[in-house]
Short mmCIF file of C-alpha atoms and ligand atoms in Angstrom, two decimals:
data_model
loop_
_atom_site.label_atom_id
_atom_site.label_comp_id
_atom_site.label_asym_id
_atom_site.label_seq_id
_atom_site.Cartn_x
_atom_site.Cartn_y
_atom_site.Cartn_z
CA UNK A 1 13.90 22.57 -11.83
CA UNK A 2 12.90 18.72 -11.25
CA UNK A 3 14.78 15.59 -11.62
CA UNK A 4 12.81 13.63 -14.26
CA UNK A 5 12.33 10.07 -13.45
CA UNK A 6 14.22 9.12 -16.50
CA UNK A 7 17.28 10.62 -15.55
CA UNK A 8 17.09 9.04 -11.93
CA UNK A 9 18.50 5.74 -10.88
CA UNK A 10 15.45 5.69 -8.43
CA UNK A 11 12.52 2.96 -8.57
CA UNK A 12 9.68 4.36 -6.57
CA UNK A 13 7.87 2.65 -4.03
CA UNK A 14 3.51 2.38 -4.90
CA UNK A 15 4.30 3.87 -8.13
CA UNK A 16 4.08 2.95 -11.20
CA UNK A 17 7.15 4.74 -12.91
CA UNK A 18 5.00 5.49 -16.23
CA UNK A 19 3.16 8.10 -14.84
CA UNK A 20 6.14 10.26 -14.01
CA UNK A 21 7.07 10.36 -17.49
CA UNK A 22 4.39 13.03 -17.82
CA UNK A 23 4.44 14.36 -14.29
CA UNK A 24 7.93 14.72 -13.29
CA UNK A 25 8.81 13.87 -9.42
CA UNK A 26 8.53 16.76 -7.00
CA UNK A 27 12.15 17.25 -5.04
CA UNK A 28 12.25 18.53 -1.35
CA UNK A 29 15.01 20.12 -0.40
CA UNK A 30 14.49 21.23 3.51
CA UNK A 31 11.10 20.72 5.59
CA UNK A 32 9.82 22.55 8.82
CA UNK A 33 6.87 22.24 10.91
CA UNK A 34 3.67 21.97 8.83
CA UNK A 35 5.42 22.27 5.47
CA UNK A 36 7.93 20.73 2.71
CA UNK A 37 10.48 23.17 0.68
CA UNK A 38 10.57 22.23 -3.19
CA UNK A 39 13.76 22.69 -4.87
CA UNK A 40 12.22 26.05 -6.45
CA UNK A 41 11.98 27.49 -2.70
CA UNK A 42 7.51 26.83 -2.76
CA UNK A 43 6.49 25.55 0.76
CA UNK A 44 4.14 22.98 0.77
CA UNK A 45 2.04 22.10 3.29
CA UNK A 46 2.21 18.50 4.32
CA UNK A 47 -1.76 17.62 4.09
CA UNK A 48 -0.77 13.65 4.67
CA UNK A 49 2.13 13.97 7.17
CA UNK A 50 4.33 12.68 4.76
CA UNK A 51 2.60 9.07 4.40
CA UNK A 52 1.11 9.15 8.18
CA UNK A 53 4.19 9.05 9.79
CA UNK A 54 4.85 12.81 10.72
CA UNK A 55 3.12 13.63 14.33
CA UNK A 56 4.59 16.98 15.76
CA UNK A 57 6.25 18.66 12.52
CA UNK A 58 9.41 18.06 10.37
CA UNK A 59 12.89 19.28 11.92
CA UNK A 60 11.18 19.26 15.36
CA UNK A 61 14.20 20.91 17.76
CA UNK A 62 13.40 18.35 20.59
CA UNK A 63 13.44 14.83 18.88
CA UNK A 64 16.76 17.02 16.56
CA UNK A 65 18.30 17.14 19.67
CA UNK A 66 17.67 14.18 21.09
CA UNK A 67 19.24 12.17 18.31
CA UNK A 68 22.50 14.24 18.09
CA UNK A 69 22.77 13.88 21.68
CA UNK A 70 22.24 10.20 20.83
CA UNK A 71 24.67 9.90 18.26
CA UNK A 72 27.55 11.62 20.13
CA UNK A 73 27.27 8.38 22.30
CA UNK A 74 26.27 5.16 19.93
CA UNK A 75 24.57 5.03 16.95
CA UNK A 76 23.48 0.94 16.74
CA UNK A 77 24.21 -1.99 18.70
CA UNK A 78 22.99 -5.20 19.27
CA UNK A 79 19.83 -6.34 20.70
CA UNK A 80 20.36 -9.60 21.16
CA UNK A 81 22.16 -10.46 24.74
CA UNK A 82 22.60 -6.65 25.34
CA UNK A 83 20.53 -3.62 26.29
CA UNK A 84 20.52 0.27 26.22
CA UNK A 85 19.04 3.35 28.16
CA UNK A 86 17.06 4.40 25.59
CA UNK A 87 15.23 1.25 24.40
CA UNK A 88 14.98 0.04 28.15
CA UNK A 89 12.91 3.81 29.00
CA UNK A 90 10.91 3.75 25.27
CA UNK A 91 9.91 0.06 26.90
CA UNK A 92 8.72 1.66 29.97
CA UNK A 93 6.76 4.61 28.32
CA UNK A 94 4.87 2.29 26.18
CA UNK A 95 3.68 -0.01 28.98
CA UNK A 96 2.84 3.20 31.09
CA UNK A 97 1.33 4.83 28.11
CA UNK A 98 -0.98 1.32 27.39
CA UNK A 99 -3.64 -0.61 29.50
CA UNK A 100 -2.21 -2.56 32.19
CA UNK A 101 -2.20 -6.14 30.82
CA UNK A 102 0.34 -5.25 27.94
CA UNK A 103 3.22 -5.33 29.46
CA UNK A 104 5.79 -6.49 27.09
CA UNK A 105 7.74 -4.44 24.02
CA UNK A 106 9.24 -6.79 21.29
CA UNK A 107 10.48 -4.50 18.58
CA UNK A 108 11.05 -5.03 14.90
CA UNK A 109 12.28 -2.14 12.09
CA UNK A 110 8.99 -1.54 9.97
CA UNK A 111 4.76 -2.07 10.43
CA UNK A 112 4.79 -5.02 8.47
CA UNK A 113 7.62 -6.26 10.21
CA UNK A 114 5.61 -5.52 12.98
CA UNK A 115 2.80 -7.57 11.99
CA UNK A 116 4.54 -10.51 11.06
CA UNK A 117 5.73 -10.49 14.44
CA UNK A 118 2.38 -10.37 16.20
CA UNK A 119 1.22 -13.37 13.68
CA UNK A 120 4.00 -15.36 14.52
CA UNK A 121 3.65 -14.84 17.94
CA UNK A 122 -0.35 -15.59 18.37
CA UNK A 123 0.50 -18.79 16.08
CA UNK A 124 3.50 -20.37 18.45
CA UNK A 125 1.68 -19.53 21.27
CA UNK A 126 -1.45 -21.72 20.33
CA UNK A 127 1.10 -24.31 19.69
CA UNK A 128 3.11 -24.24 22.54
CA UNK A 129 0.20 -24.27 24.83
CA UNK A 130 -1.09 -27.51 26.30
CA UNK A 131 -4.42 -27.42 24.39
CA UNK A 132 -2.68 -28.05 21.37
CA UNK A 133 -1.35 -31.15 23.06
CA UNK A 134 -4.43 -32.60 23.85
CA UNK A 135 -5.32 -33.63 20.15
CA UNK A 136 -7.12 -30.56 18.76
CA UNK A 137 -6.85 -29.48 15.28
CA UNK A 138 -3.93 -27.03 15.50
CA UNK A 139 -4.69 -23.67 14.93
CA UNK A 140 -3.04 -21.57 11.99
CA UNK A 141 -5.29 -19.37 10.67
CA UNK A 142 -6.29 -15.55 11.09
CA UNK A 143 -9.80 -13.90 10.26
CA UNK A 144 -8.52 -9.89 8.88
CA UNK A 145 -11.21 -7.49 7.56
CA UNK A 146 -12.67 -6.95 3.95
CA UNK A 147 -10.93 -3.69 3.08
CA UNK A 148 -8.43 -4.17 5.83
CA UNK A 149 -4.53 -2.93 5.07
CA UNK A 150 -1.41 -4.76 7.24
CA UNK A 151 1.54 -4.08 5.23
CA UNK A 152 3.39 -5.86 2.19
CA UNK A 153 5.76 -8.34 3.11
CA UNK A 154 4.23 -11.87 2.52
CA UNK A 155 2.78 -12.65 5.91
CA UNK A 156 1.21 -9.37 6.17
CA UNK A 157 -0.23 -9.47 2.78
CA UNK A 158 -1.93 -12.58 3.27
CA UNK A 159 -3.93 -10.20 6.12
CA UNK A 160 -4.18 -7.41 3.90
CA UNK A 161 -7.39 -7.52 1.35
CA UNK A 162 -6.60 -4.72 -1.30
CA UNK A 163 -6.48 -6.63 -4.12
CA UNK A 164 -4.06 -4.65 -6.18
CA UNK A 165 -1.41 -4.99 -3.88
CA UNK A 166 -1.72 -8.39 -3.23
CA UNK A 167 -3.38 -10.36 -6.38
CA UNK A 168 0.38 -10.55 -8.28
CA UNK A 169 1.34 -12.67 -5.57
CA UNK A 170 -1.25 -15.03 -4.78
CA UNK A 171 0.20 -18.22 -5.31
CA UNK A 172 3.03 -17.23 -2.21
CA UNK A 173 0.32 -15.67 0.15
CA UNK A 174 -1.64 -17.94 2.40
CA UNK A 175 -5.51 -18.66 2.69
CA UNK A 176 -6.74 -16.64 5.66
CA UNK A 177 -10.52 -16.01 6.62
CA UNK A 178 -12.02 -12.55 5.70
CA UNK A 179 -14.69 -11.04 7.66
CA UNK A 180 -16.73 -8.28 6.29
CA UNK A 181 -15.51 -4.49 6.82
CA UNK A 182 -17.47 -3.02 9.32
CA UNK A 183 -16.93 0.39 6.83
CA UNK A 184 -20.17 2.99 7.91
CA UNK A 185 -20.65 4.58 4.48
CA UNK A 186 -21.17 0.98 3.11
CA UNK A 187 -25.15 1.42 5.25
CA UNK A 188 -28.17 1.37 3.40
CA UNK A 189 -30.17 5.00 3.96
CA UNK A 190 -32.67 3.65 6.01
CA UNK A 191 -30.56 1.38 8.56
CA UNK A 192 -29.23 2.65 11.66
CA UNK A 193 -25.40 3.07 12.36
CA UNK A 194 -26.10 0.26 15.39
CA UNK A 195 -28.19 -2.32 12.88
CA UNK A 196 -25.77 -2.02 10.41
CA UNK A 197 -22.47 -2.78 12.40
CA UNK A 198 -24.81 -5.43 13.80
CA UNK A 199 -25.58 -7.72 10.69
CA UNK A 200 -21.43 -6.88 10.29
CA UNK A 201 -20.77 -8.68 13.32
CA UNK A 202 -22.79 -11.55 13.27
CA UNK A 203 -21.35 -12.35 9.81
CA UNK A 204 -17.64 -12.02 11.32
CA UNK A 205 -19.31 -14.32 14.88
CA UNK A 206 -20.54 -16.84 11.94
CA UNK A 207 -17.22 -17.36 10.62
CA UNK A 208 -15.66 -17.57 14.23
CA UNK A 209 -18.13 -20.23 15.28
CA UNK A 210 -17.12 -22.20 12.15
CA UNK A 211 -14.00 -22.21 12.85
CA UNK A 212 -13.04 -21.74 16.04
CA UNK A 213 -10.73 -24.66 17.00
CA UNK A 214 -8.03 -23.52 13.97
CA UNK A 215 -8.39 -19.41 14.27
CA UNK A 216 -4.90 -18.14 16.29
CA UNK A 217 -6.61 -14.56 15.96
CA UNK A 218 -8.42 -11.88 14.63
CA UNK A 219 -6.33 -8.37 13.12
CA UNK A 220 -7.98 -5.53 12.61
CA UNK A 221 -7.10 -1.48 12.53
CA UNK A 222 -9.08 -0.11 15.00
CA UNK A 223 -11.65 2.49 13.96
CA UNK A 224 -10.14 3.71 10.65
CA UNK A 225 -9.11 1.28 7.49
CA UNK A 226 -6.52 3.82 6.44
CA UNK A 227 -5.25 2.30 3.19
CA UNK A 228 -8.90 1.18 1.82
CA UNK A 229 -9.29 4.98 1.69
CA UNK A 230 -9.60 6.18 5.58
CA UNK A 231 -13.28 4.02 5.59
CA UNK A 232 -14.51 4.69 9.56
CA UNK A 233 -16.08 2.84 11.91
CA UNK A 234 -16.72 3.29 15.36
CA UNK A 235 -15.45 2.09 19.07
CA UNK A 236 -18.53 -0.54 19.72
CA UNK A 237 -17.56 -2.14 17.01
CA UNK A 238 -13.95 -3.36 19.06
CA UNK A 239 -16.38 -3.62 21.68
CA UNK A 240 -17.80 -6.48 20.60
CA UNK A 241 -14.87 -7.90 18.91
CA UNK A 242 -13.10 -8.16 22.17
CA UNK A 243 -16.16 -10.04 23.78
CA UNK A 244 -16.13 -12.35 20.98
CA UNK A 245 -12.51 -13.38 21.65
CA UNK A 246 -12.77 -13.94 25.00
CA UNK A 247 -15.93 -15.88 24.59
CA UNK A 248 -14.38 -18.40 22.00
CA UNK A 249 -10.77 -17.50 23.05
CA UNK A 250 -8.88 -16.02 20.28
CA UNK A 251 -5.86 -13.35 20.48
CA UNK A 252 -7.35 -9.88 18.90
CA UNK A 253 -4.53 -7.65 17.16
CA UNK A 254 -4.91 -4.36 17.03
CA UNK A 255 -3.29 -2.68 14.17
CA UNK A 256 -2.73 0.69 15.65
CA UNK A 257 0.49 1.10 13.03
CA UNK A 258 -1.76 4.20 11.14
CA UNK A 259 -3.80 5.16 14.26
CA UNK A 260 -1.92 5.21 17.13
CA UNK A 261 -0.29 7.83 18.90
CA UNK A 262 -3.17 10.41 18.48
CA UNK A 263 -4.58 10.44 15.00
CA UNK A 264 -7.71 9.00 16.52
CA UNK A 265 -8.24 12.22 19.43
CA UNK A 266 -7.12 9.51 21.81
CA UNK A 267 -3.37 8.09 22.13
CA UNK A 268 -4.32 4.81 21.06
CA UNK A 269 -7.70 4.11 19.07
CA UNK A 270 -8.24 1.23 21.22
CA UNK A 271 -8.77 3.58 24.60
CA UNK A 272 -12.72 4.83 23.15
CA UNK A 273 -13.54 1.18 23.17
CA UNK A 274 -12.32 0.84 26.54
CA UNK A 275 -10.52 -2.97 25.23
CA UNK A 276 -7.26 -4.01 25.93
CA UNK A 277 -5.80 -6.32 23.02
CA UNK A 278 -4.19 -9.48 23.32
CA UNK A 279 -1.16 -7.60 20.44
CA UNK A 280 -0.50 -4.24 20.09
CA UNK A 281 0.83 -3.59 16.94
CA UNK A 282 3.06 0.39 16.84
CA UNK A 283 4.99 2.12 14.35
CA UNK A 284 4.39 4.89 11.47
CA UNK A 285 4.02 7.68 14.62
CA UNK A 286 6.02 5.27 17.04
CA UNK A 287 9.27 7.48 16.37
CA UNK A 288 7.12 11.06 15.07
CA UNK A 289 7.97 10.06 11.57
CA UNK A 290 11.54 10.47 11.89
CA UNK A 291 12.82 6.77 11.63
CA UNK A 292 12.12 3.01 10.89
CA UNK A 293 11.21 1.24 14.20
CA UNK A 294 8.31 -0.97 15.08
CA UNK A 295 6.66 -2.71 18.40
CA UNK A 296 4.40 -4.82 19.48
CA UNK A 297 3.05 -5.14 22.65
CA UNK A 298 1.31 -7.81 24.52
CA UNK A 299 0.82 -9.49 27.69
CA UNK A 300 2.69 -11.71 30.65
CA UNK A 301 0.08 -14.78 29.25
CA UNK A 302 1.56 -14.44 26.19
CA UNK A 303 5.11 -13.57 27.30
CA UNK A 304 4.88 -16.66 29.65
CA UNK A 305 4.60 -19.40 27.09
CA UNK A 306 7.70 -19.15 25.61
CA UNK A 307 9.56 -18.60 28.62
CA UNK A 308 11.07 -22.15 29.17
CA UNK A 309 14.31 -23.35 29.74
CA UNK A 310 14.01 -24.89 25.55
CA UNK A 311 15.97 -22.35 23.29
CA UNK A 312 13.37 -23.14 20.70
CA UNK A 313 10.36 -22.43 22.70
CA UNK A 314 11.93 -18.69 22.95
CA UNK A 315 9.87 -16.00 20.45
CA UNK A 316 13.19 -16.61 17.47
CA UNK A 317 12.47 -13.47 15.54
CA UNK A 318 15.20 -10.62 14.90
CA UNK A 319 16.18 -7.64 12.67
CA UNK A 320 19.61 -6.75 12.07
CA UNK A 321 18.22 -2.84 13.28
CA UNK A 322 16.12 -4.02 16.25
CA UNK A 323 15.91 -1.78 18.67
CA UNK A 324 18.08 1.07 17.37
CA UNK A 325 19.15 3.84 19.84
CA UNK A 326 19.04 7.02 17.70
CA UNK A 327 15.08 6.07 16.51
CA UNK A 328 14.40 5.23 20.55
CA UNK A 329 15.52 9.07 21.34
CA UNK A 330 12.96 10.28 18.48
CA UNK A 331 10.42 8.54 20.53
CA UNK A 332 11.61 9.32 23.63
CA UNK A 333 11.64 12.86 22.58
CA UNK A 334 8.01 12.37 21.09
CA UNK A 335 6.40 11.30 23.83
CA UNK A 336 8.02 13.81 26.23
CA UNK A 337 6.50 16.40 23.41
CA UNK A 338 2.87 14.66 24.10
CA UNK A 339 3.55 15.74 27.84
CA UNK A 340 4.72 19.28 27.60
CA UNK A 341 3.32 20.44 24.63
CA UNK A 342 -0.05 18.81 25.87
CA UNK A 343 -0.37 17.82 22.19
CA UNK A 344 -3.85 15.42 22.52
CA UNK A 345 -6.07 18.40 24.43
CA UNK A 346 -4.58 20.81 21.98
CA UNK A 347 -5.88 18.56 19.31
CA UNK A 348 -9.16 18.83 20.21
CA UNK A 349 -9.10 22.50 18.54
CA UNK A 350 -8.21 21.42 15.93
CA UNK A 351 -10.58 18.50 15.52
CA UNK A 352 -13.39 20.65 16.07
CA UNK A 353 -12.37 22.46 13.27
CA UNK A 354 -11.95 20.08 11.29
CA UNK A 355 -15.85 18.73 12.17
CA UNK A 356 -16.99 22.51 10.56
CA UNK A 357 -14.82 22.71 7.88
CA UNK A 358 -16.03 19.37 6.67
CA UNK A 359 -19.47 20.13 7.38
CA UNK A 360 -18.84 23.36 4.83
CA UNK A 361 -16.99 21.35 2.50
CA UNK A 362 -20.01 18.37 2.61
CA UNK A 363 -22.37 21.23 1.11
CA UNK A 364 -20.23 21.42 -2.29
CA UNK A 365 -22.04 18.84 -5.30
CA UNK A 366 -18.81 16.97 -5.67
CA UNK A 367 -18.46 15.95 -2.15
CA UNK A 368 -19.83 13.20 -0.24
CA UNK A 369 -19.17 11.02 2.61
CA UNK A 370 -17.65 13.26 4.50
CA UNK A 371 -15.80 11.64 7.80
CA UNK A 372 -13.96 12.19 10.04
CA UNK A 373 -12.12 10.64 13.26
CA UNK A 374 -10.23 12.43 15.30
CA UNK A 375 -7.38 14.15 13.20
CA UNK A 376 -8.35 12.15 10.44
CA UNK A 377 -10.63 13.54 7.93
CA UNK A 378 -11.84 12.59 4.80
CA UNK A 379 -14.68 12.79 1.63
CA UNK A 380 -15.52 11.03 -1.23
CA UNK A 381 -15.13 13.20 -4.91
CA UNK A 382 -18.50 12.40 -6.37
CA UNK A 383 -19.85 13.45 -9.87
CA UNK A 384 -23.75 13.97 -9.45
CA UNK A 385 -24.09 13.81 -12.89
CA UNK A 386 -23.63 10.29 -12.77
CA UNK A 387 -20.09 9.48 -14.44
CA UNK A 388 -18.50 6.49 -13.18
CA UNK A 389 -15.73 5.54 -10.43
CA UNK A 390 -12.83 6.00 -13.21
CA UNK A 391 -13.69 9.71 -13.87
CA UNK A 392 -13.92 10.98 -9.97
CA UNK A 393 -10.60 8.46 -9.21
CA UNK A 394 -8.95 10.48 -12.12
CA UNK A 395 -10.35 13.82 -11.17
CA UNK A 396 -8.79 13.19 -7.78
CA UNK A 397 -5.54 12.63 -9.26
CA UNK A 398 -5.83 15.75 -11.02
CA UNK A 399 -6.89 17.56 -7.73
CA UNK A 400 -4.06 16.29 -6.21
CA UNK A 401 -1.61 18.12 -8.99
CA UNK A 402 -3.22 21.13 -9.17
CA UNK A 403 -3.07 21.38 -4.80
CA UNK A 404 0.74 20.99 -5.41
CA UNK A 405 0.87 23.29 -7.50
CA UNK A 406 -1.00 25.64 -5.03
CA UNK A 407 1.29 24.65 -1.75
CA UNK A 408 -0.45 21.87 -0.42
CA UNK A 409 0.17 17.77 -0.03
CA UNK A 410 -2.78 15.40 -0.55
CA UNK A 411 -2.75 11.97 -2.04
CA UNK A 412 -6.29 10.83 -3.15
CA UNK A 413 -6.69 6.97 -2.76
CA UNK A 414 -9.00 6.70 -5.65
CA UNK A 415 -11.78 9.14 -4.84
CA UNK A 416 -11.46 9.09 -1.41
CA UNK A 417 -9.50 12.29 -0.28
CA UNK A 418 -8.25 12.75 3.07
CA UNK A 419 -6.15 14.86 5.39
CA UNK A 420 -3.66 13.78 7.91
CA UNK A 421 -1.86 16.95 8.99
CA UNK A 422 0.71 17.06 11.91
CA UNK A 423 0.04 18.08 14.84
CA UNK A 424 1.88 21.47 14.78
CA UNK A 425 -1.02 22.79 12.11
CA UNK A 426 -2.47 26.14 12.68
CA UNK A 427 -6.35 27.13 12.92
CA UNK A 428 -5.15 29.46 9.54
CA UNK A 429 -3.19 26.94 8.26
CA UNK A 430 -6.40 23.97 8.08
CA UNK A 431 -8.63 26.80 6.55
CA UNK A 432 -5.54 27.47 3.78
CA UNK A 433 -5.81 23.11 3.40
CA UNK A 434 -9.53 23.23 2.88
CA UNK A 435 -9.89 26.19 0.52
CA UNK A 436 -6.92 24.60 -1.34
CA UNK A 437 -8.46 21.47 -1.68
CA UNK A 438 -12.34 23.57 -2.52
CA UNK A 439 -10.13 25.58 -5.42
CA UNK A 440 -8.98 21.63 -6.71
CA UNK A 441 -12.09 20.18 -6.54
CA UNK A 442 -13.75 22.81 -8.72
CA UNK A 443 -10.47 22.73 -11.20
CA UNK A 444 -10.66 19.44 -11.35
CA UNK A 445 -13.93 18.61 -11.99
CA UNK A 446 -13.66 21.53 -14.67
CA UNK A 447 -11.16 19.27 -17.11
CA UNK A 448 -11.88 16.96 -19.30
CA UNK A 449 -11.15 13.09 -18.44
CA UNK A 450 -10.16 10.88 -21.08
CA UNK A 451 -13.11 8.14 -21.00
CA UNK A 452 -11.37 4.88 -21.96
CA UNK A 453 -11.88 2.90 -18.70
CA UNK A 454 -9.21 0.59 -19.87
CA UNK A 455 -6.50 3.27 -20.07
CA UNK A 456 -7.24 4.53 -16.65
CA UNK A 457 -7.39 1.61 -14.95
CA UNK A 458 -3.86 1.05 -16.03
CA UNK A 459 -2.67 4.38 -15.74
CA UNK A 460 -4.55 6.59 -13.60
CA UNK A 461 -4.85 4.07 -10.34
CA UNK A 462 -4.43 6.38 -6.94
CA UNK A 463 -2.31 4.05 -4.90
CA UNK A 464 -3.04 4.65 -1.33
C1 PLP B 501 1.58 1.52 6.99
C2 PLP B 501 0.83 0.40 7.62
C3 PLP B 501 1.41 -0.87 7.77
C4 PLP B 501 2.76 -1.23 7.22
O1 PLP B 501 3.79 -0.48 7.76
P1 PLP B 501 5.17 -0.35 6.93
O2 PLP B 501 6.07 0.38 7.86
O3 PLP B 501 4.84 0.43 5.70
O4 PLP B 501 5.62 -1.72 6.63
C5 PLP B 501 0.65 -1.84 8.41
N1 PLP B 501 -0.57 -1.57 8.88
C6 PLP B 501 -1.15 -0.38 8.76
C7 PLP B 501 -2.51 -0.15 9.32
C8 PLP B 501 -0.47 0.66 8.10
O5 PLP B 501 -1.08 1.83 7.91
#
């Protein structure tokens, strides 16, 4: 019935291969709408849209379409010295869809691909501008987030701060500056939402004013750290952060790679602070999950600077895959779904929902921290009985199995469970996820743990 990892030629990505020696790897076979199809026929019900990327359902007929009509004309061609319909209009829509001052689409094949390109970009810029001629320090460093997640490849791990990802690699990542996570369950009881992200920001404006003349920018995901465990924080927060830029005149990133294209309520996080930033960085939901394509977006300032008759002041970044037609049709065809199927103001339904389910769910002894933003929602598994962070990380793996077993996809990071569901969910379907995940919970906390913190650490880690 499965495949076991020993008999496949297959080395997992985030996993460590041990652990499927004792839980074999689940095999999907066909997927529609809301749900996977296991080799044994069981739908699942994809409860993490298949790693954030999924927006409007799997085998959507529209973006299907759009591709074979695609691929009945080219499949891939260059994007250096030559263009296409389809990348030319998925150009377009994004600038349309953004505020005005991004007006620019440079697209890459993957987030952190994505991210490396916004980094590059902010850093040549600084350099090619005239300040840096007049005999200031050069600039040619970033400030990221405590908690904050950018993607794996070197450049964007040296942004990321999730230490078991990137503390095998150290000695090839480089030194950035880390502010701390403005993260809303980390408030003491008695401080306000306001004084809290408050004594956050000053701490961030501290290490701006220190450094000012060599900081190229600051990267942050917007409202949700998604890999940290979907820790929340809310639009003044950007607020601010864009005020601060200006004022000491810094590029902000967005990373809107997990959060954009509605997972927020709003298109792009960045609308409910009302900011425009300097990068926009797109991918994940750019192409509704169906392929690898990235973009980031920024401004005519920007754009200008390496526009010069010197080759090598030109932005000298490329992947072979840049700008591939078929995954510019899925996004096409994904935005055009965003128009007709109304797909934000539908939503809202469903993020209501959502707000009473997890105000139900918040009531059971074993869940805290409930949050939620937009169509992201999430808790903490909690043992009020006191055991420790390895027993509630492991009882969330074991939550996890047993809601496969039961027809529905989550994937604890450590205790912190969340759901991302596409967009195509039903009002039945989101109870079914929730009295899944109530059934788990209670399993779960029912079995015994093994209590060797040194095993688990090593074997029972829930990778994001
Ligand atoms: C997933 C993710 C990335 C990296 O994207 P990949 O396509 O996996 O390289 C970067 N930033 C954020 C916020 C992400 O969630």
């Amino acid at each position: 019935m499965h495949a076991s990892a020993r008999t496949s030629a297959l080395w997992h990505p985030c996993t460590q291969m041990y652990q499927h020696d004792a839980n074999p790897v689940p095999r999907i076979t066909r997927a529609k709408g809301a749900y996977l199809y296991l080799d044994n026929g069981q739908p699942v019900l994809d409860g993490i849209s298949s790693w954030w990327v999924n927006l409007h359902g799997h085998s959507h007929p529209a973006i299907n379409a759009a591709i074979t009509d695609q691929l009945q004309q080219f499949e891939q061609v260059i994007l250096a010295g030559f263009t296409h319909s389809p990348i030319e209009q998925l150009a377009a829509k994004l600038v349309d869809a953004t505020p005005a001052p991004l007006t620019r689409c440079f697209f890459a094949d993957s987030g952190s691909a994505a991210v490396e390109v916004a980094l590059k970009m902010s850093l040549q810029f600084w350099h090619q501008t005239t300040e840096q001629q007049s005999g200031k320090p050069e600039r040619n460093t970033f400030i990221s987030l405590e908690n904050g997640y950018h993607g794996e490849t070197l450049g964007s791990l040296s942004v990321t701060d999730i230490p078991l990802f990137s503390s095998q690699y150290r000695p090839l990542l480089i030194q950035h500056l880390r502010a701390p996570t403005p993260d809303l369950s980390l408030k003491e009881h008695d401080q306000s939402d306001e004084d809290f992200l408050l004594q956050r920001f000053v701490q961030l404006k501290i290490l701006v004013e220190e450094n000012q003349q060599r900081i190229c920018a600051i990267i942050v995901e917007p409202l949700v750290q998604g890999a940290a465990g979907m820790k929340m924080y809310p639009p003044v927060y950007l607020s601010w952060l864009r005020q601060l830029c200006d004022e000491y005149q810094i590029h902000l990133i967005l990373d809107e790679i997990a959060v954009g294209f509605g997972r927020t309520g709003t298109l792009f996080a960045h609308e409910q602070a009302g900011i425009c930033p300097d990068f926009l960085c797109l991918s994940k939901g750019l192409t509704a999950g169906y392929l690898p394509m990235s973009c980031v977006m920024t401004t005519d300032e920007v754009y200008q600077v390496f526009y010069s008759p010197d080759v090598a002041k030109g932005f000298l970044h490329s992947h072979s895959f840049t700008g591939n037609p078929l995954a510019a049709r899925a996004a096409l065809a994904s935005l055009a779904i965003f128009e007709q199927e109304n797909t934000l103001q539908k939503n809202q339904q469903h993020i209501q929902q959502f707000k009473h389910k997890l105000a139900e769910l918040g009531k059971h002894p074993n869940v805290a921290n409930c949050r939620q933003t937009g169509m992201i929602a999430a808790f903490d598994l909690v043992q009020p009985d006191g055991l420790s962070y390895p027993a509630t990380q492991q009882r969330a793996r074991l939550m996890a199995q047993y809601a496969l077993q039961h027809g529905l996809l989550i994937r604890p990071i450590g205790n912190h469970v969340y759901f991302i569901p596409p967009y195509c969910i039903t009002a039945d379907e989101i109870n079914q996820m929730f009295e899944i995940t109530i059934h788990a919970i209670n399993w779960a906390i029912s079995q015994p743990v093994a209590t060797g913190t040194h095993h688990m650490l090593h074997s029972g880690l829930n990778l994001p």
